[in-house]
PDB file of C-alpha atoms in Angstrom:
ATOM      1  CA  MET A   1      85.628  57.534 238.896  1.00 95.00           C
ATOM      2  CA  HIS A   2      82.869  55.695 239.520  1.00 93.00           C
ATOM      3  CA  GLU A   3      83.323  57.579 242.500  1.00 95.00           C
ATOM      4  CA  VAL A   4      82.757  60.834 240.926  1.00 96.00           C
ATOM      5  CA  ARG A   5      79.567  59.399 238.309  1.00 94.00           C
ATOM      6  CA  ASP A   6      77.900  58.295 241.925  1.00 93.00           C
ATOM      7  CA  ARG A   7      77.881  60.828 244.623  1.00 96.00           C
ATOM      8  CA  CYS A   8      78.713  64.053 242.176  1.00 97.00           C
ATOM      9  CA  VAL A   9      75.936  65.535 241.333  1.00 97.00           C
ATOM     10  CA  TRP A  10      76.323  67.361 238.369  1.00 96.00           C
ATOM     11  CA  SER A  11      78.115  64.414 236.880  1.00 96.00           C
ATOM     12  CA  GLN A  12      74.935  61.756 237.254  1.00 96.00           C
ATOM     13  CA  ARG A  13      73.632  64.303 234.997  1.00 96.00           C
ATOM     14  CA  ILE A  14      75.928  64.411 232.029  1.00 96.00           C
ATOM     15  CA  THR A  15      75.552  63.157 228.398  1.00 96.00           C
ATOM     16  CA  HIS A  16      77.804  61.993 225.640  1.00 97.00           C
ATOM     17  CA  ARG A  17      76.416  64.988 224.309  1.00 94.00           C
ATOM     18  CA  ASP A  18      77.192  66.777 227.350  1.00 96.00           C
ATOM     19  CA  LEU A  19      80.979  65.954 227.252  1.00 96.00           C
ATOM     20  CA  VAL A  20      81.593  66.466 223.146  1.00 92.00           C
ATOM     21  CA  PRO A  21      83.251  70.161 223.666  1.00 90.00           C
ATOM     22  CA  TYR A  22      85.132  69.337 226.788  1.00 94.00           C
ATOM     23  CA  LEU A  23      86.682  66.289 224.750  1.00 93.00           C
ATOM     24  CA  VAL A  24      87.625  69.052 221.920  1.00 89.00           C
ATOM     25  CA  GLU A  25      88.703  71.237 224.441  1.00 93.00           C
ATOM     26  CA  GLU A  26      90.906  69.387 226.555  1.00 96.00           C
ATOM     27  CA  SER A  27      92.183  67.665 222.532  1.00 93.00           C
ATOM     28  CA  HIS A  28      93.502  70.682 221.558  1.00 92.00           C
ATOM     29  CA  GLU A  29      95.500  72.032 225.121  1.00 96.00           C
ATOM     30  CA  LEU A  30      97.079  68.011 224.534  1.00 95.00           C
ATOM     31  CA  ILE A  31      98.030  69.574 220.856  1.00 92.00           C
ATOM     32  CA  GLU A  32      99.601  72.793 222.735  1.00 93.00           C
ATOM     33  CA  ALA A  33     101.349  70.830 225.064  1.00 96.00           C
ATOM     34  CA  VAL A  34     103.131  68.164 222.493  1.00 95.00           C
ATOM     35  CA  GLU A  35     103.710  71.478 220.160  1.00 91.00           C
ATOM     36  CA  SER A  36     105.161  74.436 222.753  1.00 92.00           C
ATOM     37  CA  GLY A  37     104.449  72.826 226.169  1.00 94.00           C
ATOM     38  CA  THR A  38     106.654  71.255 228.677  1.00 97.00           C
ATOM     39  CA  ARG A  39     106.774  67.863 230.150  1.00 97.00           C
ATOM     40  CA  ALA A  40     104.424  69.033 233.604  1.00 98.00           C
ATOM     41  CA  ASP A  41     101.720  70.187 230.810  1.00 97.00           C
ATOM     42  CA  LEU A  42     102.014  67.413 228.796  1.00 97.00           C
ATOM     43  CA  GLN A  43     101.508  64.378 231.711  1.00 98.00           C
ATOM     44  CA  GLU A  44      98.939  66.808 233.332  1.00 98.00           C
ATOM     45  CA  GLU A  45      97.145  66.570 229.959  1.00 98.00           C
ATOM     46  CA  LEU A  46      97.802  63.152 229.188  1.00 98.00           C
ATOM     47  CA  GLY A  47      95.850  62.745 232.934  1.00 98.00           C
ATOM     48  CA  ASP A  48      92.430  65.438 231.605  1.00 98.00           C
ATOM     49  CA  LEU A  49      92.120  63.852 227.769  1.00 97.00           C
ATOM     50  CA  LEU A  50      91.930  59.989 230.101  1.00 98.00           C
ATOM     51  CA  TRP A  51      89.689  61.549 232.187  1.00 98.00           C
ATOM     52  CA  GLN A  52      87.782  62.244 229.422  1.00 98.00           C
ATOM     53  CA  VAL A  53      87.970  58.772 227.657  1.00 98.00           C
ATOM     54  CA  LEU A  54      87.436  56.880 231.331  1.00 98.00           C
ATOM     55  CA  PHE A  55      83.817  59.378 231.868  1.00 98.00           C
ATOM     56  CA  HIS A  56      82.383  58.517 228.454  1.00 98.00           C
ATOM     57  CA  ALA A  57      83.102  54.371 229.519  1.00 98.00           C
ATOM     58  CA  ALA A  58      81.186  55.277 232.427  1.00 97.00           C
ATOM     59  CA  ILE A  59      78.377  56.754 231.706  1.00 97.00           C
ATOM     60  CA  ALA A  60      78.475  54.268 228.724  1.00 98.00           C
ATOM     61  CA  ALA A  61      78.738  50.903 230.805  1.00 97.00           C
ATOM     62  CA  GLN A  62      75.158  52.755 232.352  1.00 95.00           C
ATOM     63  CA  ASP A  63      73.403  52.262 229.241  1.00 96.00           C
ATOM     64  CA  PRO A  64      70.059  50.169 229.843  1.00 95.00           C
ATOM     65  CA  ASP A  65      70.073  48.618 226.889  1.00 97.00           C
ATOM     66  CA  ASP A  66      73.921  48.242 225.089  1.00 97.00           C
ATOM     67  CA  PRO A  67      76.083  48.414 228.201  1.00 98.00           C
ATOM     68  CA  PHE A  68      79.696  49.015 228.216  1.00 98.00           C
ATOM     69  CA  ASP A  69      82.864  49.797 230.020  1.00 97.00           C
ATOM     70  CA  ILE A  70      86.648  50.614 230.610  1.00 97.00           C
ATOM     71  CA  ASP A  71      86.886  46.686 230.035  1.00 98.00           C
ATOM     72  CA  ASP A  72      85.032  46.604 227.346  1.00 98.00           C
ATOM     73  CA  VAL A  73      86.675  49.230 225.576  1.00 98.00           C
ATOM     74  CA  ALA A  74      90.276  48.398 226.338  1.00 98.00           C
ATOM     75  CA  ARG A  75      89.739  44.972 225.108  1.00 98.00           C
ATOM     76  CA  THR A  76      88.293  46.257 221.813  1.00 97.00           C
ATOM     77  CA  LEU A  77      90.986  48.695 221.109  1.00 97.00           C
ATOM     78  CA  THR A  78      93.868  45.547 222.643  1.00 97.00           C
ATOM     79  CA  ALA A  79      91.643  43.044 219.561  1.00 96.00           C
ATOM     80  CA  LYS A  80      92.087  45.726 216.689  1.00 94.00           C
ATOM     81  CA  MET A  81      95.992  46.864 217.547  1.00 95.00           C
ATOM     82  CA  VAL A  82      96.918  42.741 217.550  1.00 96.00           C
ATOM     83  CA  ARG A  83      95.161  42.889 213.756  1.00 93.00           C
ATOM     84  CA  ARG A  84      96.594  45.209 212.444  1.00 93.00           C
ATOM     85  CA  HIS A  85     100.296  45.104 213.848  1.00 95.00           C
ATOM     86  CA  PRO A  86     100.409  40.848 212.138  1.00 94.00           C
ATOM     87  CA  HIS A  87     104.244  41.401 212.073  1.00 94.00           C
ATOM     88  CA  VAL A  88     104.389  41.661 215.983  1.00 95.00           C
ATOM     89  CA  PHE A  89     101.562  39.115 217.211  1.00 95.00           C
ATOM     90  CA  ALA A  90     101.833  37.363 213.845  1.00 93.00           C
ATOM     91  CA  GLY A  91     103.974  35.769 211.190  1.00 89.00           C
ATOM     92  CA  GLU A  92     104.247  38.648 209.176  1.00 92.00           C
ATOM     93  CA  VAL A  93     107.346  40.571 208.535  1.00 94.00           C
ATOM     94  CA  ALA A  94     107.633  44.549 208.371  1.00 92.00           C
ATOM     95  CA  ARG A  95     111.511  45.893 208.394  1.00 94.00           C
ATOM     96  CA  THR A  96     110.599  49.335 207.195  1.00 95.00           C
ATOM     97  CA  PRO A  97     107.850  51.642 208.215  1.00 93.00           C
ATOM     98  CA  GLU A  98     105.934  51.772 204.507  1.00 94.00           C
ATOM     99  CA  GLU A  99     106.125  48.013 205.061  1.00 94.00           C
ATOM    100  CA  VAL A 100     104.475  48.957 208.657  1.00 94.00           C
ATOM    101  CA  LEU A 101     101.830  50.744 206.732  1.00 91.00           C
ATOM    102  CA  VAL A 102     100.985  48.293 204.393  1.00 92.00           C
ATOM    103  CA  HIS A 103      99.751  45.624 206.543  1.00 91.00           C
ATOM    104  CA  TRP A 104      98.187  48.586 209.261  1.00 89.00           C
ATOM    105  CA  ASN A 105      95.969  48.949 205.417  1.00 84.00           C
ATOM    106  CA  ALA A 106      94.926  45.870 204.508  1.00 89.00           C
ATOM    107  CA  ALA A 107      93.757  45.121 208.319  1.00 90.00           C
ATOM    108  CA  LYS A 108      91.707  48.469 208.422  1.00 85.00           C
ATOM    109  CA  ALA A 109      90.064  47.118 205.028  1.00 82.00           C
ATOM    110  CA  ALA A 110      89.568  44.258 206.294  1.00 87.00           C
ATOM    111  CA  GLU A 111      87.283  45.601 208.919  1.00 83.00           C
ATOM    112  CA  LYS A 112      86.035  48.137 206.791  1.00 78.00           C
ATOM    113  CA  ARG A 113      84.257  45.956 204.088  1.00 77.00           C
ATOM    114  CA  ALA A 114      81.255  47.662 205.136  1.00 73.00           C
ATOM    115  CA  ARG A 115      82.454  50.973 203.465  1.00 74.00           C
ATOM    116  CA  THR A 116      81.114  51.714 199.475  1.00 77.00           C
ATOM    117  CA  SER A 117      83.434  54.911 199.620  1.00 84.00           C
ATOM    118  CA  VAL A 118      86.947  56.475 200.255  1.00 79.00           C
ATOM    119  CA  LEU A 119      84.890  59.028 201.940  1.00 81.00           C
ATOM    120  CA  ASP A 120      83.543  56.640 204.936  1.00 84.00           C
ATOM    121  CA  GLY A 121      84.995  57.100 208.153  1.00 80.00           C
ATOM    122  CA  VAL A 122      86.083  60.843 207.185  1.00 82.00           C
ATOM    123  CA  PRO A 123      85.020  63.096 210.689  1.00 83.00           C
ATOM    124  CA  ARG A 124      83.119  66.730 209.209  1.00 81.00           C
ATOM    125  CA  ALA A 125      83.431  67.638 212.272  1.00 78.00           C
ATOM    126  CA  MET A 126      87.381  67.945 212.445  1.00 79.00           C
ATOM    127  CA  PRO A 127      88.737  71.323 211.636  1.00 81.00           C
ATOM    128  CA  ALA A 128      88.711  72.649 207.671  1.00 80.00           C
ATOM    129  CA  LEU A 129      92.248  72.699 206.965  1.00 82.00           C
ATOM    130  CA  ALA A 130      92.867  69.224 209.145  1.00 80.00           C
ATOM    131  CA  LEU A 131      89.384  67.814 206.987  1.00 83.00           C
ATOM    132  CA  ALA A 132      91.054  69.262 203.482  1.00 83.00           C
ATOM    133  CA  GLN A 133      94.709  67.494 204.531  1.00 78.00           C
ATOM    134  CA  LYS A 134      92.637  64.302 204.846  1.00 79.00           C
ATOM    135  CA  LEU A 135      90.339  64.489 202.065  1.00 80.00           C
ATOM    136  CA  ALA A 136      93.117  65.613 199.820  1.00 81.00           C
ATOM    137  CA  GLY A 137      94.554  62.341 200.302  1.00 80.00           C
ATOM    138  CA  ARG A 138      90.946  60.041 200.247  1.00 80.00           C
ATOM    139  CA  ALA A 139      90.764  62.186 196.737  1.00 82.00           C
ATOM    140  CA  ALA A 140      94.233  60.362 195.537  1.00 80.00           C
ATOM    141  CA  THR A 141      93.271  57.351 195.254  1.00 79.00           C
ATOM    142  CA  VAL A 142      90.502  57.601 193.075  1.00 80.00           C
ATOM    143  CA  GLY A 143      92.615  59.871 190.860  1.00 81.00           C
ATOM    144  CA  VAL A 144      90.852  63.099 192.162  1.00 82.00           C
ATOM    145  CA  LEU A 145      93.488  65.516 192.487  1.00 77.00           C
ATOM    146  CA  PRO A 146      92.226  68.877 192.925  1.00 66.00           C
ATOM    147  CA  ALA A 147      95.139  71.172 193.181  1.00 59.00           C
ATOM    148  CA  GLY A 148      96.537  69.365 189.971  1.00 52.00           C
ATOM    149  CA  PRO A 149      99.472  67.077 189.607  1.00 50.00           C
ATOM    150  CA  SER A 150     101.650  66.930 192.720  1.00 55.00           C
ATOM    151  CA  PRO A 151     104.996  67.633 191.546  1.00 55.00           C
ATOM    152  CA  GLU A 152     107.604  64.860 189.559  1.00 56.00           C
ATOM    153  CA  GLU A 153     110.241  64.183 192.177  1.00 54.00           C
ATOM    154  CA  GLY A 154     112.900  65.755 191.158  1.00 58.00           C
ATOM    155  CA  GLU A 155     110.711  68.160 189.657  1.00 62.00           C
ATOM    156  CA  LYS A 156     111.544  72.298 190.956  1.00 66.00           C
ATOM    157  CA  PRO A 157     108.696  73.477 192.660  1.00 65.00           C
ATOM    158  CA  ARG A 158     106.411  75.945 190.484  1.00 68.00           C
ATOM    159  CA  PRO A 159     107.163  80.363 191.168  1.00 70.00           C
ATOM    160  CA  GLY A 160     106.006  80.830 194.255  1.00 74.00           C
ATOM    161  CA  ALA A 161     105.162  77.698 195.855  1.00 84.00           C
ATOM    162  CA  PRO A 162     106.288  76.658 199.266  1.00 88.00           C
ATOM    163  CA  THR A 163     109.516  74.530 200.155  1.00 89.00           C
ATOM    164  CA  SER A 164     108.674  74.260 203.225  1.00 91.00           C
ATOM    165  CA  GLU A 165     106.295  74.516 206.859  1.00 88.00           C
ATOM    166  CA  ALA A 166     107.177  77.517 207.749  1.00 89.00           C
ATOM    167  CA  GLU A 167     106.423  79.445 203.750  1.00 91.00           C
ATOM    168  CA  LEU A 168     103.771  77.047 203.812  1.00 90.00           C
ATOM    169  CA  GLY A 169     102.465  78.633 207.367  1.00 87.00           C
ATOM    170  CA  GLU A 170     103.389  82.481 205.355  1.00 89.00           C
ATOM    171  CA  ALA A 171     100.757  81.124 202.614  1.00 89.00           C
ATOM    172  CA  LEU A 172      98.269  80.445 204.827  1.00 88.00           C
ATOM    173  CA  LEU A 173      97.920  83.185 206.728  1.00 84.00           C
ATOM    174  CA  ALA A 174      98.652  85.487 203.174  1.00 88.00           C
ATOM    175  CA  LEU A 175      95.354  83.726 202.587  1.00 87.00           C
ATOM    176  CA  VAL A 176      93.949  84.431 205.842  1.00 87.00           C
ATOM    177  CA  THR A 177      94.681  87.789 205.753  1.00 86.00           C
ATOM    178  CA  GLN A 178      93.092  88.419 202.152  1.00 87.00           C
ATOM    179  CA  ALA A 179      89.849  86.371 202.857  1.00 87.00           C
ATOM    180  CA  ARG A 180      90.001  89.402 206.385  1.00 85.00           C
ATOM    181  CA  SER A 181      90.359  91.884 203.920  1.00 83.00           C
ATOM    182  CA  ASN A 182      88.129  91.018 201.223  1.00 86.00           C
ATOM    183  CA  GLY A 183      85.076  90.624 203.872  1.00 88.00           C
ATOM    184  CA  TRP A 184      85.630  86.524 203.438  1.00 87.00           C
ATOM    185  CA  ASP A 185      84.846  82.901 205.282  1.00 82.00           C
ATOM    186  CA  ALA A 186      87.969  81.401 205.163  1.00 85.00           C
ATOM    187  CA  GLU A 187      86.525  77.904 206.880  1.00 84.00           C
ATOM    188  CA  ARG A 188      83.714  78.522 204.963  1.00 85.00           C
ATOM    189  CA  ALA A 189      85.438  78.536 201.774  1.00 88.00           C
ATOM    190  CA  LEU A 190      87.450  76.289 202.257  1.00 88.00           C
ATOM    191  CA  ARG A 191      84.346  73.768 203.645  1.00 86.00           C
ATOM    192  CA  GLU A 192      82.296  74.743 200.354  1.00 89.00           C
ATOM    193  CA  ARG A 193      85.163  74.122 198.345  1.00 89.00           C
ATOM    194  CA  LEU A 194      85.574  70.495 200.498  1.00 89.00           C
ATOM    195  CA  ARG A 195      82.257  69.763 199.350  1.00 88.00           C
ATOM    196  CA  MET A 196      83.126  70.284 195.823  1.00 90.00           C
ATOM    197  CA  LEU A 197      85.535  67.871 196.432  1.00 89.00           C
ATOM    198  CA  GLU A 198      83.509  65.077 197.740  1.00 87.00           C
ATOM    199  CA  HIS A 199      81.247  65.170 194.728  1.00 89.00           C
ATOM    200  CA  GLU A 200      83.408  64.987 192.390  1.00 89.00           C
ATOM    201  CA  VAL A 201      85.287  62.095 194.457  1.00 89.00           C
ATOM    202  CA  ARG A 202      81.793  60.280 194.285  1.00 86.00           C
ATOM    203  CA  ILE A 203      81.580  61.502 190.551  1.00 89.00           C
ATOM    204  CA  ALA A 204      84.831  59.084 190.374  1.00 89.00           C
ATOM    205  CA  GLU A 205      83.845  56.547 191.752  1.00 88.00           C
ATOM    206  CA  GLY A 206      80.862  55.792 189.874  1.00 84.00           C
ATOM    207  CA  GLY A 207      77.921  57.328 192.384  1.00 63.00           C
ATOM    208  CA  ALA A 208      75.743  60.620 192.023  1.00 54.00           C
TER     209      ALA A 208
END
């Protein structure tokens, strides 16, 4: 990476912002390799994503005001993972995945004390469906349930409601098809509804 950054005239001109489209593309290619690729595909795409991390770190190392390099990135990550795994590196106990999450969330909350809303830290550039799932989870923590309460344990699903991921996929595809036939933009429609959800959450938190 140092050789490329120092000797490739194209790479020398690249900024963090310039790399964003490549980062998005490589991330999606890795996802595709995980979901439907071969082991060779997975190995290659992990390397391509790693290259993006190394590239960003090399750019950061040349910042005149606040430089950091890949070793700094690794040290920061190591410290964070140690804090978030007290059942591994300290004296805490976690015998189930649920107990692990308790420790993880407690450590994360301590790190993010400056945050004033459950919405803080959610990247709005996420794809709309992924953003919807993230915001719905955060909204539920303050009692905002935009799609109605979840069925109680043992309660039968509502008629027509998906009962598996496959059925959910069919239902989502049907909605997108319906949107297309009506000339609606499904992505925009969901994003606009998510903006309303964010407003509802902030009201529930006591904000404006």
